[in-house]
PDB file of C-alpha atoms and ligand atoms in Angstrom:
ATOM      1  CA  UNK A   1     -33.089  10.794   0.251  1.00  0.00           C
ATOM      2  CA  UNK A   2     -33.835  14.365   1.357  1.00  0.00           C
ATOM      3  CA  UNK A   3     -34.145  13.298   5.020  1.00  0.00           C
ATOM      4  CA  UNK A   4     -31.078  12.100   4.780  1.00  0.00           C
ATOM      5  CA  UNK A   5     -29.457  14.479   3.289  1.00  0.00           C
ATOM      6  CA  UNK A   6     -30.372  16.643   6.005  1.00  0.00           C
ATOM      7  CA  UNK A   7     -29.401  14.539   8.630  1.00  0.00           C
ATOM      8  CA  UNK A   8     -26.347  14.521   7.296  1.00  0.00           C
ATOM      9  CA  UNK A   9     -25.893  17.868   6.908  1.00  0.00           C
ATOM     10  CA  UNK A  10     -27.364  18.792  10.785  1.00  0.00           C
ATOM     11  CA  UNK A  11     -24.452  16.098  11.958  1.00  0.00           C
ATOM     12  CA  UNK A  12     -21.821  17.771   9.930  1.00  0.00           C
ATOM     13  CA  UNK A  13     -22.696  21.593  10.830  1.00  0.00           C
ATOM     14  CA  UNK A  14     -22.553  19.758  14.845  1.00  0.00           C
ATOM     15  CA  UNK A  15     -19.088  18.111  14.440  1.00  0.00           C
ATOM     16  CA  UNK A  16     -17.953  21.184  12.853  1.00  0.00           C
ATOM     17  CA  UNK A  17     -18.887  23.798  15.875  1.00  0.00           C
ATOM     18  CA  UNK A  18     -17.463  21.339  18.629  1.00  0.00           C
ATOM     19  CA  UNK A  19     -14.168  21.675  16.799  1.00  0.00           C
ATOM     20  CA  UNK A  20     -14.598  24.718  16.622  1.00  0.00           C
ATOM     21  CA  UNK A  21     -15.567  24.873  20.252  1.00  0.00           C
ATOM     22  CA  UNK A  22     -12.546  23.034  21.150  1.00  0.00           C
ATOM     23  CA  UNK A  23     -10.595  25.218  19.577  1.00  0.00           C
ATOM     24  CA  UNK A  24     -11.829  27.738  20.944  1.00  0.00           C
ATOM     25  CA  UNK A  25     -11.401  26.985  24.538  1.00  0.00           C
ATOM     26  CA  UNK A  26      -8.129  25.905  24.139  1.00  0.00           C
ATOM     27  CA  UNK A  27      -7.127  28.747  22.834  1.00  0.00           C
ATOM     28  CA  UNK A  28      -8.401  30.783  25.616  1.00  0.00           C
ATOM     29  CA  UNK A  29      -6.928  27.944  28.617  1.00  0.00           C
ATOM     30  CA  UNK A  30      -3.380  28.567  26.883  1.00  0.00           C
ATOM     31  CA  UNK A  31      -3.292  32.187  27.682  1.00  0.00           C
ATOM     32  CA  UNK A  32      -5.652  32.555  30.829  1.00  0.00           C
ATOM     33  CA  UNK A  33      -3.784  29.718  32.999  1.00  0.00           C
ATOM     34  CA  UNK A  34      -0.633  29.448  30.966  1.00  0.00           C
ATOM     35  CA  UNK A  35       2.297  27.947  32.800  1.00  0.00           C
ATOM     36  CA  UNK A  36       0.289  27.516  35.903  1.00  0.00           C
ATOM     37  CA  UNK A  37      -0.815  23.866  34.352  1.00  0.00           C
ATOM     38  CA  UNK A  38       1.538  21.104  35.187  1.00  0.00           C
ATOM     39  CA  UNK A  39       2.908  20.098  31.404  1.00  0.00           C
ATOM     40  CA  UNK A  40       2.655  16.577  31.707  1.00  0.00           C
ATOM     41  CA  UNK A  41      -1.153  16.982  32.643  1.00  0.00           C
ATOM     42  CA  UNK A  42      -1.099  19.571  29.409  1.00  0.00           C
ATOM     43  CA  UNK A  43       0.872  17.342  27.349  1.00  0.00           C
ATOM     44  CA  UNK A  44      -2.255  14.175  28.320  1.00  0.00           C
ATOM     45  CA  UNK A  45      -4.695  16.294  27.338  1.00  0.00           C
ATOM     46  CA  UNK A  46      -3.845  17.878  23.843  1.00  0.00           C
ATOM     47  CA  UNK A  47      -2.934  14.038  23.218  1.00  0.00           C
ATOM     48  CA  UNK A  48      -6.771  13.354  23.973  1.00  0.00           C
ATOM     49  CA  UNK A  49      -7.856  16.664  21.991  1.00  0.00           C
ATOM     50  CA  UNK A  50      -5.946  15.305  19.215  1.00  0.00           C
ATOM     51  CA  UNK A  51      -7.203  11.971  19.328  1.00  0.00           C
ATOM     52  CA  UNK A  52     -10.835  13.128  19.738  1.00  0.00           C
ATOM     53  CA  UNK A  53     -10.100  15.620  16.836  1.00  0.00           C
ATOM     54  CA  UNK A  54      -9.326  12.815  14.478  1.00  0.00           C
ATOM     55  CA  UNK A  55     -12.457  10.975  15.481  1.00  0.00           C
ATOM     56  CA  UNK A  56     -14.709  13.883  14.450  1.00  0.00           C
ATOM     57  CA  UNK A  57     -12.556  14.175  11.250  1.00  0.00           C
ATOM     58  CA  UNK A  58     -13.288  11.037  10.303  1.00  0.00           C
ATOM     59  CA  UNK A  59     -16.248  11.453  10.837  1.00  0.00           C
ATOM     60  CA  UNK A  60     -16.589  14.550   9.217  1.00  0.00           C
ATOM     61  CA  UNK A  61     -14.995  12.827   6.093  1.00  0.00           C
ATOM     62  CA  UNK A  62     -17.627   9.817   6.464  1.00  0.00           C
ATOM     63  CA  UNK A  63     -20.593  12.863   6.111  1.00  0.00           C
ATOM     64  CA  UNK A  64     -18.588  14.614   3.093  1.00  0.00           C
ATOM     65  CA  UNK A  65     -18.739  10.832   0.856  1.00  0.00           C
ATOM     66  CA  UNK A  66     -22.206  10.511   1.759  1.00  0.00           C
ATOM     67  CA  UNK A  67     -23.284  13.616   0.711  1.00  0.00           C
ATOM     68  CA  UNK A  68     -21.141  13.784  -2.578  1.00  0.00           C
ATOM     69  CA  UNK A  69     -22.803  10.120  -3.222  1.00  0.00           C
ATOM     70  CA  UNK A  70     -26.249  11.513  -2.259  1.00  0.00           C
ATOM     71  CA  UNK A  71     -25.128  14.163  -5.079  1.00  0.00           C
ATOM     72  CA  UNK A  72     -24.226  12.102  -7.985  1.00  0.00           C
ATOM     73  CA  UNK A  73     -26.759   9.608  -6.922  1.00  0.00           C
ATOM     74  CA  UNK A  74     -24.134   6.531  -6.071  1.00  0.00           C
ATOM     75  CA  UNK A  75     -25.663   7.022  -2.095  1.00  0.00           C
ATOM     76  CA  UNK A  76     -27.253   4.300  -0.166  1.00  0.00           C
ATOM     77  CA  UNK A  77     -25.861   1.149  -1.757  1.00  0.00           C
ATOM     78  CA  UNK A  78     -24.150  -1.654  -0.208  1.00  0.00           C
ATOM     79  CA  UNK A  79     -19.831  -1.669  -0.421  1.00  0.00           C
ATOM     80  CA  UNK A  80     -19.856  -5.581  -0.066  1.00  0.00           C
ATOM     81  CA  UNK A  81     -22.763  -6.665  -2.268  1.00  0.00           C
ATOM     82  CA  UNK A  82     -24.284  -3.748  -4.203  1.00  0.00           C
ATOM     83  CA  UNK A  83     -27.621  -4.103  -2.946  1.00  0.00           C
ATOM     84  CA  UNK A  84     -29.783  -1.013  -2.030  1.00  0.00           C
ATOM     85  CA  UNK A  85     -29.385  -0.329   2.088  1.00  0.00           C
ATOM     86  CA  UNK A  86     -32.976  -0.342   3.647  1.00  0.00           C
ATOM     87  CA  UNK A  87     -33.913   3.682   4.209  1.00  0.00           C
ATOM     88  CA  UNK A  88     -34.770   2.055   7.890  1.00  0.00           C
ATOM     89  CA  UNK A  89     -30.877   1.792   8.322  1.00  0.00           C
ATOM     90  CA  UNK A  90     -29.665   4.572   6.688  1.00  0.00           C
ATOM     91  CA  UNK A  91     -32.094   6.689   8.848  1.00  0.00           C
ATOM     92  CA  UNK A  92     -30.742   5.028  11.668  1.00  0.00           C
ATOM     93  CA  UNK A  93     -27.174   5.278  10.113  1.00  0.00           C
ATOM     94  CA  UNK A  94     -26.839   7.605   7.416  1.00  0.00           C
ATOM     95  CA  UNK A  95     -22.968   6.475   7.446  1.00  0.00           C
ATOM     96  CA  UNK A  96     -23.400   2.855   6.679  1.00  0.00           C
ATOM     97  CA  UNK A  97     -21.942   1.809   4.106  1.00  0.00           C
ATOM     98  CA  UNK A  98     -23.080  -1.864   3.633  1.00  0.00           C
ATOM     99  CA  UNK A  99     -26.461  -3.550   4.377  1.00  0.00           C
ATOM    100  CA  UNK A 100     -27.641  -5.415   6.808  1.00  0.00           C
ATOM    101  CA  UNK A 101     -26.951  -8.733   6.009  1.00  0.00           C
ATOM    102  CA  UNK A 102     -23.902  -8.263   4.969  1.00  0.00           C
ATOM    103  CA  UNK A 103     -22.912  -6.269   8.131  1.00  0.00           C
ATOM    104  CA  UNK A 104     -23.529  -9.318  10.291  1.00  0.00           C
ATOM    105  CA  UNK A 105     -21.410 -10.690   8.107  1.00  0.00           C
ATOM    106  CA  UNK A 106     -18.702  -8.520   8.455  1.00  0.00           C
ATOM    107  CA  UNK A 107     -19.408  -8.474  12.636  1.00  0.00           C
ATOM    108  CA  UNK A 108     -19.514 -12.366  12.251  1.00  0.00           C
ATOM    109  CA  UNK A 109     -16.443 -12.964  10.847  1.00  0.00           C
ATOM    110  CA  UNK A 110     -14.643 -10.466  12.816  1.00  0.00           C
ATOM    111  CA  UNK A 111     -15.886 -12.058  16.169  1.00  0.00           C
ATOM    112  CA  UNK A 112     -14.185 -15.435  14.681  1.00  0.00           C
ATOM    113  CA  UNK A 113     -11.136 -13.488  13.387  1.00  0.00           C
ATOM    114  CA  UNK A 114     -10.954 -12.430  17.385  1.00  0.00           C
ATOM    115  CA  UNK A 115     -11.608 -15.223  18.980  1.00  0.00           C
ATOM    116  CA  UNK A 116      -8.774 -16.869  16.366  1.00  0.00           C
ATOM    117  CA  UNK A 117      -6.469 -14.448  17.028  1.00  0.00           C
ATOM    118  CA  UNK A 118      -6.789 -15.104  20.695  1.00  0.00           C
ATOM    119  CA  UNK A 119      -6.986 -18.887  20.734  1.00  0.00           C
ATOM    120  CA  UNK A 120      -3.207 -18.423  18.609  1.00  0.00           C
ATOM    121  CA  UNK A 121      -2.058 -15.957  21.412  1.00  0.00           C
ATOM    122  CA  UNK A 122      -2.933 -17.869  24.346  1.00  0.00           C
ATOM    123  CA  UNK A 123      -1.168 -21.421  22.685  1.00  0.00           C
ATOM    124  CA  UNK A 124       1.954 -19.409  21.809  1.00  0.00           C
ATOM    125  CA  UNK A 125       2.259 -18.522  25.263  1.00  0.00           C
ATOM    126  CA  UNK A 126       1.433 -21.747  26.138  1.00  0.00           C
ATOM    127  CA  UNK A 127       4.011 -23.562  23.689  1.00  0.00           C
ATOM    128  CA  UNK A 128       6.710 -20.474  25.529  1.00  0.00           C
ATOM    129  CA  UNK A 129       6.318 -22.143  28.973  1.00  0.00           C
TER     130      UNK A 129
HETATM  131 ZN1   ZN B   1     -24.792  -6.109   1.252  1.00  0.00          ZN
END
């Protein structure tokens, strides 16, 4: 679990300088080019910062369970079935939260949920015309 633990701390000390990063250059295009930007193109882009931003802080909050499980031993364990995840995955994905069988699973029944939902769409539209 050591490996692990230190991939997950490597991936959260990364997430956390690119924010910082970010942050940092934004700071530095508000006052350099200032008005100069067209707003609209500003107002596009702190829309993508912010949706980028919540990506790495989910993310960040991902690494923070799986370290406080690592800590009180609860890491590594399947959500769905309770079965120990094979170190092979968690090496792979230190974030995964449920094993690989029951992943397919999950994948499986979303593809069918999809192609459900789509299959009602398209003969609602249908039954409309
Ligand atoms: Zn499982």
């Amino acid at each position: 679990m050591k490996e692990i633990k230190r991939l997950l701390l490597k991936e959260k000390a990364a997430i956390l300088s690119e924010i910082q990063e970010k942050t940092e250059t934004n700071g530095v295009n508000k006052t350099e080019i200032g008005d100069a930007i067209d707003s609209s193109v500003e107002e596009q882009e702190r829309e993508l910062d912010l949706l980028l931003q919540d990506r790495e802080q989910s993310r960040l909050e991902g690494i923070e369970i799986a370290l406080k499980r690592i800590e009180s031993d609860d890491f590594g364990y399947c959500d769905e079935c309770g079965e120990e995840i094979s170190k092979k995955r968690l090496l792979a994905f230190p974030l995964a939260r449920t094993c690989i069988n029951c992943q397919s699973n999950i994948e499986r029944s979303r593809l069918a949920q999809n192609a459900f939902s789509r299959a009602g769409y398209s003969s609602q539209i249908l039954g409309e015309e």
